[in-house]
């Protein structure tokens, strides 16, 4: 079982998102844990635009009826209402889908994949948890329905030139990390597609593992289906119109703070705190692999031994 990490003493990190829209699909269901605790788990796919093309997924891994202190968890009641009475775009065509307002945070879904005998970490960004509300209306501004905001330690960027034939645009990938509510490091990559944003990073942000930049960024989750129609002429008869669908998925930055935080400062984050977070991250990864291998061994009725060890970050840079 993965151990809980001690909270980091750095500044209170911003890590939040806001999602409004109509429920496209839901996999929420009431479950019972091994300890006999009733909880709700699953995902809500929310259409954040009026046309229902951009679908943002928010996951609720574990929502119990009550918090540890015994107080009622109102989000449980909201999700239970959705399970019992909610309507979705996909499941209830022709009916008005239930509208929700969700306030999750950025987290990671991680596991190890076997690649030719080598265990490789797979890490994907996701929105999880937070408060949930059923609403009668949503913000008229589509931009306000889909946004995230986080403090990020930037350690580098990579530029990718667009391809007109493939319909892709220039993109700058921003590499670094944010942190969860407990101060655990979350390595992430975010994209910049705005030409002015790309130029700003190239001219103003000189980030590297040896020279990290700590700042606040914000953006939107893009998960849309782009539909195009191609007309194919015929030697005789009517032309044929073909519908081509292409999925576009990305986490796109739309802005950042004018002035970054002071790195290696008690008011933000110190170099030692970042080193400690990197070391804790290595322990977490080792424990994650240990737990996964234990499950695989149990499933295969085998016996694989694995020992988790702490790995300190190398001096001279913040690599994670």
PDB file of C-alpha atoms in Angstrom:
ATOM      1  CA  UNK A   1       0.000   0.000   0.000  1.00  0.00           C
ATOM      2  CA  UNK A   2       1.321   3.444  -0.903  1.00  0.00           C
ATOM      3  CA  UNK A   3       2.334   5.533   2.094  1.00  0.00           C
ATOM      4  CA  UNK A   4       1.089   9.055   2.693  1.00  0.00           C
ATOM      5  CA  UNK A   5       3.720  11.731   2.320  1.00  0.00           C
ATOM      6  CA  UNK A   6       4.303  14.562   4.766  1.00  0.00           C
ATOM      7  CA  UNK A   7       3.045  17.933   3.651  1.00  0.00           C
ATOM      8  CA  UNK A   8       5.576  20.263   2.142  1.00  0.00           C
ATOM      9  CA  UNK A   9       6.248  23.591   3.925  1.00  0.00           C
ATOM     10  CA  UNK A  10       6.279  25.656   0.708  1.00  0.00           C
ATOM     11  CA  UNK A  11       3.704  28.399  -0.012  1.00  0.00           C
ATOM     12  CA  UNK A  12       0.117  27.353  -0.491  1.00  0.00           C
ATOM     13  CA  UNK A  13       0.164  26.112  -4.049  1.00  0.00           C
ATOM     14  CA  UNK A  14      -2.567  27.109  -6.493  1.00  0.00           C
ATOM     15  CA  UNK A  15      -3.980  24.044  -8.237  1.00  0.00           C
ATOM     16  CA  UNK A  16      -7.600  24.319  -9.272  1.00  0.00           C
ATOM     17  CA  UNK A  17      -9.964  23.992 -12.208  1.00  0.00           C
ATOM     18  CA  UNK A  18     -13.516  24.971 -13.069  1.00  0.00           C
ATOM     19  CA  UNK A  19     -15.804  23.006 -15.376  1.00  0.00           C
ATOM     20  CA  UNK A  20     -19.373  23.925 -16.324  1.00  0.00           C
ATOM     21  CA  UNK A  21     -21.665  22.342 -18.857  1.00  0.00           C
ATOM     22  CA  UNK A  22     -24.067  19.556 -19.722  1.00  0.00           C
ATOM     23  CA  UNK A  23     -23.287  15.983 -18.728  1.00  0.00           C
ATOM     24  CA  UNK A  24     -22.365  14.036 -21.859  1.00  0.00           C
ATOM     25  CA  UNK A  25     -21.797  10.686 -20.151  1.00  0.00           C
ATOM     26  CA  UNK A  26     -21.497   9.362 -16.606  1.00  0.00           C
ATOM     27  CA  UNK A  27     -19.897   6.265 -15.121  1.00  0.00           C
ATOM     28  CA  UNK A  28     -20.667   7.216 -11.523  1.00  0.00           C
ATOM     29  CA  UNK A  29     -21.812   4.370  -9.302  1.00  0.00           C
ATOM     30  CA  UNK A  30     -22.250   3.599  -5.629  1.00  0.00           C
ATOM     31  CA  UNK A  31     -19.590   1.199  -4.379  1.00  0.00           C
ATOM     32  CA  UNK A  32     -18.450  -0.380  -1.125  1.00  0.00           C
ATOM     33  CA  UNK A  33     -14.787  -0.361  -0.099  1.00  0.00           C
ATOM     34  CA  UNK A  34     -12.924  -3.342   1.365  1.00  0.00           C
ATOM     35  CA  UNK A  35     -13.413  -1.684   4.755  1.00  0.00           C
ATOM     36  CA  UNK A  36     -17.172  -1.687   4.224  1.00  0.00           C
ATOM     37  CA  UNK A  37     -17.460   2.068   3.569  1.00  0.00           C
ATOM     38  CA  UNK A  38     -20.057   3.172   1.020  1.00  0.00           C
ATOM     39  CA  UNK A  39     -18.701   5.630  -1.519  1.00  0.00           C
ATOM     40  CA  UNK A  40     -19.257   6.898  -5.052  1.00  0.00           C
ATOM     41  CA  UNK A  41     -16.654   6.520  -7.773  1.00  0.00           C
ATOM     42  CA  UNK A  42     -16.553   7.161 -11.496  1.00  0.00           C
ATOM     43  CA  UNK A  43     -16.300   9.882 -14.117  1.00  0.00           C
ATOM     44  CA  UNK A  44     -18.407  12.718 -15.462  1.00  0.00           C
ATOM     45  CA  UNK A  45     -17.864  13.750 -19.081  1.00  0.00           C
ATOM     46  CA  UNK A  46     -19.036  17.345 -19.404  1.00  0.00           C
ATOM     47  CA  UNK A  47     -19.731  19.177 -22.672  1.00  0.00           C
ATOM     48  CA  UNK A  48     -18.406  22.673 -21.993  1.00  0.00           C
ATOM     49  CA  UNK A  49     -19.391  24.261 -25.315  1.00  0.00           C
ATOM     50  CA  UNK A  50     -22.835  24.896 -26.778  1.00  0.00           C
ATOM     51  CA  UNK A  51     -22.305  22.486 -29.676  1.00  0.00           C
ATOM     52  CA  UNK A  52     -21.268  19.647 -27.370  1.00  0.00           C
ATOM     53  CA  UNK A  53     -17.953  19.052 -29.135  1.00  0.00           C
ATOM     54  CA  UNK A  54     -15.491  19.788 -26.311  1.00  0.00           C
ATOM     55  CA  UNK A  55     -15.791  17.126 -23.615  1.00  0.00           C
ATOM     56  CA  UNK A  56     -13.910  17.597 -20.327  1.00  0.00           C
ATOM     57  CA  UNK A  57     -13.686  14.603 -18.001  1.00  0.00           C
ATOM     58  CA  UNK A  58     -13.703  14.990 -14.225  1.00  0.00           C
ATOM     59  CA  UNK A  59     -12.963  11.904 -12.141  1.00  0.00           C
ATOM     60  CA  UNK A  60     -14.278  11.156  -8.659  1.00  0.00           C
ATOM     61  CA  UNK A  61     -12.153   8.224  -7.419  1.00  0.00           C
ATOM     62  CA  UNK A  62     -13.588   8.103  -3.897  1.00  0.00           C
ATOM     63  CA  UNK A  63     -16.413  10.233  -2.483  1.00  0.00           C
ATOM     64  CA  UNK A  64     -17.706   8.957   0.852  1.00  0.00           C
ATOM     65  CA  UNK A  65     -20.954   9.999   2.533  1.00  0.00           C
ATOM     66  CA  UNK A  66     -19.045  11.677   5.344  1.00  0.00           C
ATOM     67  CA  UNK A  67     -15.624  13.169   5.906  1.00  0.00           C
ATOM     68  CA  UNK A  68     -13.218  11.650   8.433  1.00  0.00           C
ATOM     69  CA  UNK A  69     -14.424  14.159  11.039  1.00  0.00           C
ATOM     70  CA  UNK A  70     -17.985  12.879  10.664  1.00  0.00           C
ATOM     71  CA  UNK A  71     -19.355  15.896   8.794  1.00  0.00           C
ATOM     72  CA  UNK A  72     -21.645  15.364   5.821  1.00  0.00           C
ATOM     73  CA  UNK A  73     -19.994  15.358   2.404  1.00  0.00           C
ATOM     74  CA  UNK A  74     -22.446  17.329   0.253  1.00  0.00           C
ATOM     75  CA  UNK A  75     -20.683  16.289  -2.950  1.00  0.00           C
ATOM     76  CA  UNK A  76     -21.745  12.695  -2.218  1.00  0.00           C
ATOM     77  CA  UNK A  77     -25.389  13.783  -2.241  1.00  0.00           C
ATOM     78  CA  UNK A  78     -24.942  15.674  -5.519  1.00  0.00           C
ATOM     79  CA  UNK A  79     -23.311  12.700  -7.231  1.00  0.00           C
ATOM     80  CA  UNK A  80     -25.965  10.332  -5.878  1.00  0.00           C
ATOM     81  CA  UNK A  81     -28.633  12.629  -7.309  1.00  0.00           C
ATOM     82  CA  UNK A  82     -26.889  12.474 -10.683  1.00  0.00           C
ATOM     83  CA  UNK A  83     -26.801   8.667 -10.518  1.00  0.00           C
ATOM     84  CA  UNK A  84     -30.505   8.427  -9.657  1.00  0.00           C
ATOM     85  CA  UNK A  85     -32.011  11.307 -11.629  1.00  0.00           C
ATOM     86  CA  UNK A  86     -29.360  12.779 -13.926  1.00  0.00           C
ATOM     87  CA  UNK A  87     -29.781  12.863 -17.699  1.00  0.00           C
ATOM     88  CA  UNK A  88     -26.907  12.735 -20.180  1.00  0.00           C
ATOM     89  CA  UNK A  89     -26.488  13.819 -23.779  1.00  0.00           C
ATOM     90  CA  UNK A  90     -25.514  10.304 -24.871  1.00  0.00           C
ATOM     91  CA  UNK A  91     -27.943   8.388 -22.656  1.00  0.00           C
ATOM     92  CA  UNK A  92     -31.017  10.569 -23.005  1.00  0.00           C
ATOM     93  CA  UNK A  93     -31.133  11.888 -26.581  1.00  0.00           C
ATOM     94  CA  UNK A  94     -33.829  14.469 -27.154  1.00  0.00           C
ATOM     95  CA  UNK A  95     -33.993  15.396 -23.475  1.00  0.00           C
ATOM     96  CA  UNK A  96     -32.332  18.280 -21.667  1.00  0.00           C
ATOM     97  CA  UNK A  97     -29.103  17.010 -20.147  1.00  0.00           C
ATOM     98  CA  UNK A  98     -28.316  17.748 -16.505  1.00  0.00           C
ATOM     99  CA  UNK A  99     -26.122  20.807 -16.061  1.00  0.00           C
ATOM    100  CA  UNK A 100     -23.310  20.804 -13.514  1.00  0.00           C
ATOM    101  CA  UNK A 101     -20.654  23.061 -12.056  1.00  0.00           C
ATOM    102  CA  UNK A 102     -17.504  21.253 -10.917  1.00  0.00           C
ATOM    103  CA  UNK A 103     -14.374  22.521  -9.164  1.00  0.00           C
ATOM    104  CA  UNK A 104     -11.709  19.787  -9.335  1.00  0.00           C
ATOM    105  CA  UNK A 105      -7.919  19.999  -9.250  1.00  0.00           C
ATOM    106  CA  UNK A 106      -5.112  18.726 -11.465  1.00  0.00           C
ATOM    107  CA  UNK A 107      -3.766  15.290 -10.603  1.00  0.00           C
ATOM    108  CA  UNK A 108      -2.009  12.409 -12.345  1.00  0.00           C
ATOM    109  CA  UNK A 109      -3.159   8.947 -13.319  1.00  0.00           C
ATOM    110  CA  UNK A 110      -0.011   6.815 -13.213  1.00  0.00           C
ATOM    111  CA  UNK A 111       0.954   3.207 -13.726  1.00  0.00           C
ATOM    112  CA  UNK A 112       3.840   1.171 -15.107  1.00  0.00           C
ATOM    113  CA  UNK A 113       3.693  -0.387 -18.560  1.00  0.00           C
ATOM    114  CA  UNK A 114       5.853  -3.323 -19.585  1.00  0.00           C
ATOM    115  CA  UNK A 115       7.865  -2.446 -22.688  1.00  0.00           C
ATOM    116  CA  UNK A 116       9.965  -5.408 -23.779  1.00  0.00           C
ATOM    117  CA  UNK A 117      10.695  -6.400 -20.207  1.00  0.00           C
ATOM    118  CA  UNK A 118      11.306  -2.844 -18.985  1.00  0.00           C
ATOM    119  CA  UNK A 119       8.809  -1.153 -16.681  1.00  0.00           C
ATOM    120  CA  UNK A 120       8.037   2.327 -18.045  1.00  0.00           C
ATOM    121  CA  UNK A 121       6.037   4.902 -16.097  1.00  0.00           C
ATOM    122  CA  UNK A 122       2.900   6.133 -17.842  1.00  0.00           C
ATOM    123  CA  UNK A 123       1.642   9.449 -16.483  1.00  0.00           C
ATOM    124  CA  UNK A 124      -1.450  11.273 -17.735  1.00  0.00           C
ATOM    125  CA  UNK A 125      -2.967  14.518 -16.489  1.00  0.00           C
ATOM    126  CA  UNK A 126      -6.527  14.460 -15.212  1.00  0.00           C
ATOM    127  CA  UNK A 127      -9.018  16.542 -13.259  1.00  0.00           C
ATOM    128  CA  UNK A 128     -10.214  14.920 -10.054  1.00  0.00           C
ATOM    129  CA  UNK A 129     -12.360  15.477  -6.980  1.00  0.00           C
ATOM    130  CA  UNK A 130     -13.482  18.814  -5.617  1.00  0.00           C
ATOM    131  CA  UNK A 131     -16.965  20.215  -5.187  1.00  0.00           C
ATOM    132  CA  UNK A 132     -19.892  19.365  -7.459  1.00  0.00           C
ATOM    133  CA  UNK A 133     -23.180  21.213  -7.985  1.00  0.00           C
ATOM    134  CA  UNK A 134     -26.254  20.613 -10.124  1.00  0.00           C
ATOM    135  CA  UNK A 135     -27.284  23.954 -11.660  1.00  0.00           C
ATOM    136  CA  UNK A 136     -30.188  25.368 -13.639  1.00  0.00           C
ATOM    137  CA  UNK A 137     -27.983  27.472 -15.920  1.00  0.00           C
ATOM    138  CA  UNK A 138     -24.371  27.758 -16.983  1.00  0.00           C
ATOM    139  CA  UNK A 139     -22.146  30.730 -17.754  1.00  0.00           C
ATOM    140  CA  UNK A 140     -23.015  32.366 -21.079  1.00  0.00           C
ATOM    141  CA  UNK A 141     -19.276  32.726 -21.749  1.00  0.00           C
ATOM    142  CA  UNK A 142     -17.958  29.368 -22.998  1.00  0.00           C
ATOM    143  CA  UNK A 143     -14.397  30.328 -22.042  1.00  0.00           C
ATOM    144  CA  UNK A 144     -15.427  30.667 -18.393  1.00  0.00           C
ATOM    145  CA  UNK A 145     -16.812  27.117 -18.366  1.00  0.00           C
ATOM    146  CA  UNK A 146     -13.498  25.374 -18.926  1.00  0.00           C
ATOM    147  CA  UNK A 147     -10.382  26.616 -17.175  1.00  0.00           C
ATOM    148  CA  UNK A 148      -7.539  25.538 -14.930  1.00  0.00           C
ATOM    149  CA  UNK A 149      -5.020  27.533 -12.928  1.00  0.00           C
ATOM    150  CA  UNK A 150      -1.876  26.389 -11.166  1.00  0.00           C
ATOM    151  CA  UNK A 151       1.481  27.417  -9.789  1.00  0.00           C
ATOM    152  CA  UNK A 152       4.147  25.758 -11.918  1.00  0.00           C
ATOM    153  CA  UNK A 153       7.878  25.237 -11.642  1.00  0.00           C
ATOM    154  CA  UNK A 154       8.995  25.477 -15.279  1.00  0.00           C
ATOM    155  CA  UNK A 155      12.210  23.663 -16.162  1.00  0.00           C
ATOM    156  CA  UNK A 156      12.216  23.840 -19.955  1.00  0.00           C
ATOM    157  CA  UNK A 157      10.330  24.143 -23.235  1.00  0.00           C
ATOM    158  CA  UNK A 158      10.287  22.335 -26.572  1.00  0.00           C
ATOM    159  CA  UNK A 159       9.077  23.835 -29.848  1.00  0.00           C
ATOM    160  CA  UNK A 160       7.199  21.760 -32.437  1.00  0.00           C
ATOM    161  CA  UNK A 161       6.594  23.189 -35.884  1.00  0.00           C
ATOM    162  CA  UNK A 162       3.101  22.853 -37.269  1.00  0.00           C
ATOM    163  CA  UNK A 163       2.244  20.841 -40.370  1.00  0.00           C
ATOM    164  CA  UNK A 164      -0.271  22.438 -42.712  1.00  0.00           C
ATOM    165  CA  UNK A 165      -1.036  19.181 -44.501  1.00  0.00           C
ATOM    166  CA  UNK A 166      -1.832  17.440 -41.216  1.00  0.00           C
ATOM    167  CA  UNK A 167      -3.738  20.451 -39.930  1.00  0.00           C
ATOM    168  CA  UNK A 168      -1.441  21.071 -36.939  1.00  0.00           C
ATOM    169  CA  UNK A 169      -0.158  24.435 -35.744  1.00  0.00           C
ATOM    170  CA  UNK A 170       3.076  25.564 -34.132  1.00  0.00           C
ATOM    171  CA  UNK A 171       3.206  24.502 -30.500  1.00  0.00           C
ATOM    172  CA  UNK A 172       5.504  25.102 -27.575  1.00  0.00           C
ATOM    173  CA  UNK A 173       5.453  22.410 -24.883  1.00  0.00           C
ATOM    174  CA  UNK A 174       6.149  23.790 -21.411  1.00  0.00           C
ATOM    175  CA  UNK A 175       7.736  21.251 -19.068  1.00  0.00           C
ATOM    176  CA  UNK A 176       7.784  21.363 -15.297  1.00  0.00           C
ATOM    177  CA  UNK A 177       5.627  20.495 -12.319  1.00  0.00           C
ATOM    178  CA  UNK A 178       2.877  21.643 -10.015  1.00  0.00           C
ATOM    179  CA  UNK A 179       1.859  20.204  -6.631  1.00  0.00           C
ATOM    180  CA  UNK A 180      -1.256  18.668  -5.098  1.00  0.00           C
ATOM    181  CA  UNK A 181      -2.957  19.728  -1.850  1.00  0.00           C
ATOM    182  CA  UNK A 182      -0.467  17.695   0.208  1.00  0.00           C
ATOM    183  CA  UNK A 183       2.590  19.221  -1.484  1.00  0.00           C
ATOM    184  CA  UNK A 184       3.330  16.166  -3.634  1.00  0.00           C
ATOM    185  CA  UNK A 185       5.080  16.911  -6.908  1.00  0.00           C
ATOM    186  CA  UNK A 186       3.099  16.437 -10.126  1.00  0.00           C
ATOM    187  CA  UNK A 187       5.326  16.531 -13.254  1.00  0.00           C
ATOM    188  CA  UNK A 188       3.268  17.986 -16.112  1.00  0.00           C
ATOM    189  CA  UNK A 189       3.564  19.314 -19.631  1.00  0.00           C
ATOM    190  CA  UNK A 190       1.309  22.070 -20.975  1.00  0.00           C
ATOM    191  CA  UNK A 191       1.029  23.536 -24.455  1.00  0.00           C
ATOM    192  CA  UNK A 192       1.215  27.060 -25.828  1.00  0.00           C
ATOM    193  CA  UNK A 193      -0.341  27.562 -29.270  1.00  0.00           C
ATOM    194  CA  UNK A 194      -0.874  31.324 -29.239  1.00  0.00           C
ATOM    195  CA  UNK A 195       1.929  32.819 -31.411  1.00  0.00           C
ATOM    196  CA  UNK A 196       2.336  35.716 -28.950  1.00  0.00           C
ATOM    197  CA  UNK A 197       2.604  33.237 -26.105  1.00  0.00           C
ATOM    198  CA  UNK A 198       5.248  31.203 -27.916  1.00  0.00           C
ATOM    199  CA  UNK A 199       7.251  34.366 -28.628  1.00  0.00           C
ATOM    200  CA  UNK A 200       6.951  35.457 -24.976  1.00  0.00           C
ATOM    201  CA  UNK A 201       8.369  32.174 -23.730  1.00  0.00           C
ATOM    202  CA  UNK A 202      11.171  32.208 -26.266  1.00  0.00           C
ATOM    203  CA  UNK A 203      12.121  35.843 -25.500  1.00  0.00           C
ATOM    204  CA  UNK A 204      11.396  36.158 -21.769  1.00  0.00           C
ATOM    205  CA  UNK A 205      11.407  32.749 -20.092  1.00  0.00           C
ATOM    206  CA  UNK A 206      14.854  31.180 -19.906  1.00  0.00           C
ATOM    207  CA  UNK A 207      13.923  28.112 -17.881  1.00  0.00           C
ATOM    208  CA  UNK A 208      16.072  25.008 -17.454  1.00  0.00           C
ATOM    209  CA  UNK A 209      16.643  22.317 -14.789  1.00  0.00           C
ATOM    210  CA  UNK A 210      19.516  24.473 -13.483  1.00  0.00           C
ATOM    211  CA  UNK A 211      17.438  27.670 -13.691  1.00  0.00           C
ATOM    212  CA  UNK A 212      13.784  26.885 -12.901  1.00  0.00           C
ATOM    213  CA  UNK A 213      11.082  29.544 -13.178  1.00  0.00           C
ATOM    214  CA  UNK A 214       8.264  29.420 -10.613  1.00  0.00           C
ATOM    215  CA  UNK A 215       5.112  31.205 -11.746  1.00  0.00           C
ATOM    216  CA  UNK A 216       1.326  31.044 -12.063  1.00  0.00           C
ATOM    217  CA  UNK A 217      -0.195  29.814 -15.340  1.00  0.00           C
ATOM    218  CA  UNK A 218      -3.728  29.214 -16.542  1.00  0.00           C
ATOM    219  CA  UNK A 219      -5.467  27.649 -19.506  1.00  0.00           C
ATOM    220  CA  UNK A 220      -8.127  25.250 -20.768  1.00  0.00           C
ATOM    221  CA  UNK A 221      -8.583  21.548 -21.404  1.00  0.00           C
ATOM    222  CA  UNK A 222      -9.122  20.781 -25.083  1.00  0.00           C
ATOM    223  CA  UNK A 223     -10.838  17.503 -25.881  1.00  0.00           C
ATOM    224  CA  UNK A 224     -12.901  18.152 -28.947  1.00  0.00           C
ATOM    225  CA  UNK A 225     -14.110  16.324 -32.002  1.00  0.00           C
ATOM    226  CA  UNK A 226     -13.471  18.255 -35.199  1.00  0.00           C
ATOM    227  CA  UNK A 227     -15.828  17.286 -38.017  1.00  0.00           C
ATOM    228  CA  UNK A 228     -14.967  18.137 -41.618  1.00  0.00           C
ATOM    229  CA  UNK A 229     -16.844  17.277 -44.790  1.00  0.00           C
ATOM    230  CA  UNK A 230     -14.961  16.308 -47.929  1.00  0.00           C
ATOM    231  CA  UNK A 231     -16.776  16.313 -51.263  1.00  0.00           C
ATOM    232  CA  UNK A 232     -15.638  13.698 -53.764  1.00  0.00           C
ATOM    233  CA  UNK A 233     -16.707  14.408 -57.314  1.00  0.00           C
ATOM    234  CA  UNK A 234     -18.175  11.611 -59.390  1.00  0.00           C
ATOM    235  CA  UNK A 235     -17.750  10.927 -63.127  1.00  0.00           C
ATOM    236  CA  UNK A 236     -21.533  10.693 -63.221  1.00  0.00           C
ATOM    237  CA  UNK A 237     -24.301  11.114 -60.693  1.00  0.00           C
ATOM    238  CA  UNK A 238     -24.223  13.123 -57.499  1.00  0.00           C
ATOM    239  CA  UNK A 239     -20.921  13.850 -55.709  1.00  0.00           C
ATOM    240  CA  UNK A 240     -20.234  11.921 -52.509  1.00  0.00           C
ATOM    241  CA  UNK A 241     -19.873  13.866 -49.276  1.00  0.00           C
ATOM    242  CA  UNK A 242     -17.716  12.142 -46.667  1.00  0.00           C
ATOM    243  CA  UNK A 243     -17.628  13.082 -43.010  1.00  0.00           C
ATOM    244  CA  UNK A 244     -14.195  12.949 -41.384  1.00  0.00           C
ATOM    245  CA  UNK A 245     -13.846  13.147 -37.593  1.00  0.00           C
ATOM    246  CA  UNK A 246     -10.604  14.019 -35.832  1.00  0.00           C
ATOM    247  CA  UNK A 247     -10.054  14.158 -32.081  1.00  0.00           C
ATOM    248  CA  UNK A 248      -7.937  16.958 -30.653  1.00  0.00           C
ATOM    249  CA  UNK A 249      -6.678  16.584 -27.073  1.00  0.00           C
ATOM    250  CA  UNK A 250      -4.429  18.987 -25.230  1.00  0.00           C
ATOM    251  CA  UNK A 251      -3.989  21.152 -22.144  1.00  0.00           C
ATOM    252  CA  UNK A 252      -3.461  24.629 -23.565  1.00  0.00           C
ATOM    253  CA  UNK A 253      -2.054  27.616 -21.701  1.00  0.00           C
ATOM    254  CA  UNK A 254      -3.903  30.856 -22.389  1.00  0.00           C
ATOM    255  CA  UNK A 255      -2.004  33.092 -19.974  1.00  0.00           C
ATOM    256  CA  UNK A 256       0.529  33.439 -17.193  1.00  0.00           C
ATOM    257  CA  UNK A 257       1.465  35.912 -14.469  1.00  0.00           C
ATOM    258  CA  UNK A 258       3.358  39.022 -15.557  1.00  0.00           C
ATOM    259  CA  UNK A 259       5.921  38.540 -12.807  1.00  0.00           C
ATOM    260  CA  UNK A 260       7.069  35.091 -11.617  1.00  0.00           C
ATOM    261  CA  UNK A 261       7.504  34.199  -7.962  1.00  0.00           C
ATOM    262  CA  UNK A 262      10.955  34.579  -6.437  1.00  0.00           C
ATOM    263  CA  UNK A 263      12.483  31.112  -6.664  1.00  0.00           C
ATOM    264  CA  UNK A 264      14.539  29.789  -3.739  1.00  0.00           C
ATOM    265  CA  UNK A 265      12.786  32.155  -1.373  1.00  0.00           C
ATOM    266  CA  UNK A 266      10.940  31.411   1.868  1.00  0.00           C
ATOM    267  CA  UNK A 267       7.826  33.180   0.536  1.00  0.00           C
ATOM    268  CA  UNK A 268       7.522  30.808  -2.433  1.00  0.00           C
ATOM    269  CA  UNK A 269       9.597  27.649  -2.724  1.00  0.00           C
ATOM    270  CA  UNK A 270      13.209  27.035  -1.781  1.00  0.00           C
ATOM    271  CA  UNK A 271      15.708  24.947  -3.710  1.00  0.00           C
ATOM    272  CA  UNK A 272      15.830  22.518  -0.780  1.00  0.00           C
ATOM    273  CA  UNK A 273      12.040  22.131  -0.750  1.00  0.00           C
ATOM    274  CA  UNK A 274      12.111  21.346  -4.461  1.00  0.00           C
ATOM    275  CA  UNK A 275      14.901  18.806  -3.922  1.00  0.00           C
ATOM    276  CA  UNK A 276      12.892  17.214  -1.112  1.00  0.00           C
ATOM    277  CA  UNK A 277       9.825  17.049  -3.373  1.00  0.00           C
ATOM    278  CA  UNK A 278      11.885  15.361  -6.100  1.00  0.00           C
ATOM    279  CA  UNK A 279      13.243  12.814  -3.613  1.00  0.00           C
ATOM    280  CA  UNK A 280       9.736  12.119  -2.293  1.00  0.00           C
ATOM    281  CA  UNK A 281       8.589  11.689  -5.893  1.00  0.00           C
ATOM    282  CA  UNK A 282      11.232   8.990  -6.459  1.00  0.00           C
ATOM    283  CA  UNK A 283      10.072   7.132  -3.338  1.00  0.00           C
ATOM    284  CA  UNK A 284       6.471   7.371  -4.534  1.00  0.00           C
ATOM    285  CA  UNK A 285       7.364   5.935  -7.939  1.00  0.00           C
ATOM    286  CA  UNK A 286       9.231   3.042  -6.322  1.00  0.00           C
ATOM    287  CA  UNK A 287       6.258   2.310  -4.058  1.00  0.00           C
ATOM    288  CA  UNK A 288       3.866   2.577  -6.997  1.00  0.00           C
ATOM    289  CA  UNK A 289       5.875  -0.004  -8.910  1.00  0.00           C
ATOM    290  CA  UNK A 290       6.118  -2.196  -5.822  1.00  0.00           C
ATOM    291  CA  UNK A 291       2.352  -2.125  -5.302  1.00  0.00           C
ATOM    292  CA  UNK A 292       1.673  -2.839  -8.983  1.00  0.00           C
ATOM    293  CA  UNK A 293       4.114  -5.742  -9.093  1.00  0.00           C
ATOM    294  CA  UNK A 294       2.579  -7.151  -5.904  1.00  0.00           C
ATOM    295  CA  UNK A 295      -0.879  -7.079  -7.500  1.00  0.00           C
ATOM    296  CA  UNK A 296       0.455  -8.670 -10.676  1.00  0.00           C
ATOM    297  CA  UNK A 297       2.257 -11.344  -8.661  1.00  0.00           C
ATOM    298  CA  UNK A 298      -0.862 -12.098  -6.655  1.00  0.00           C
ATOM    299  CA  UNK A 299      -2.912 -12.282  -9.828  1.00  0.00           C
ATOM    300  CA  UNK A 300      -0.396 -14.639 -11.412  1.00  0.00           C
ATOM    301  CA  UNK A 301      -0.023 -16.508  -8.117  1.00  0.00           C
ATOM    302  CA  UNK A 302       3.656 -15.848  -8.279  1.00  0.00           C
ATOM    303  CA  UNK A 303       6.139 -14.277  -5.925  1.00  0.00           C
ATOM    304  CA  UNK A 304       7.978 -11.169  -7.109  1.00  0.00           C
ATOM    305  CA  UNK A 305      10.102  -9.336  -4.554  1.00  0.00           C
ATOM    306  CA  UNK A 306      10.744  -5.623  -4.838  1.00  0.00           C
ATOM    307  CA  UNK A 307      12.322  -3.182  -2.420  1.00  0.00           C
ATOM    308  CA  UNK A 308      11.512   0.541  -2.543  1.00  0.00           C
ATOM    309  CA  UNK A 309      14.516   2.795  -2.003  1.00  0.00           C
ATOM    310  CA  UNK A 310      14.802   6.540  -1.726  1.00  0.00           C
ATOM    311  CA  UNK A 311      16.666   8.257  -4.535  1.00  0.00           C
ATOM    312  CA  UNK A 312      18.074  11.712  -3.902  1.00  0.00           C
ATOM    313  CA  UNK A 313      18.071  14.166  -6.833  1.00  0.00           C
ATOM    314  CA  UNK A 314      21.402  14.827  -8.482  1.00  0.00           C
ATOM    315  CA  UNK A 315      23.182  18.055  -7.640  1.00  0.00           C
ATOM    316  CA  UNK A 316      23.228  20.910 -10.130  1.00  0.00           C
ATOM    317  CA  UNK A 317      19.708  20.698 -11.475  1.00  0.00           C
ATOM    318  CA  UNK A 318      16.098  19.873 -10.866  1.00  0.00           C
ATOM    319  CA  UNK A 319      15.367  16.876 -13.066  1.00  0.00           C
ATOM    320  CA  UNK A 320      12.128  14.984 -12.609  1.00  0.00           C
TER     321      UNK A 320
END
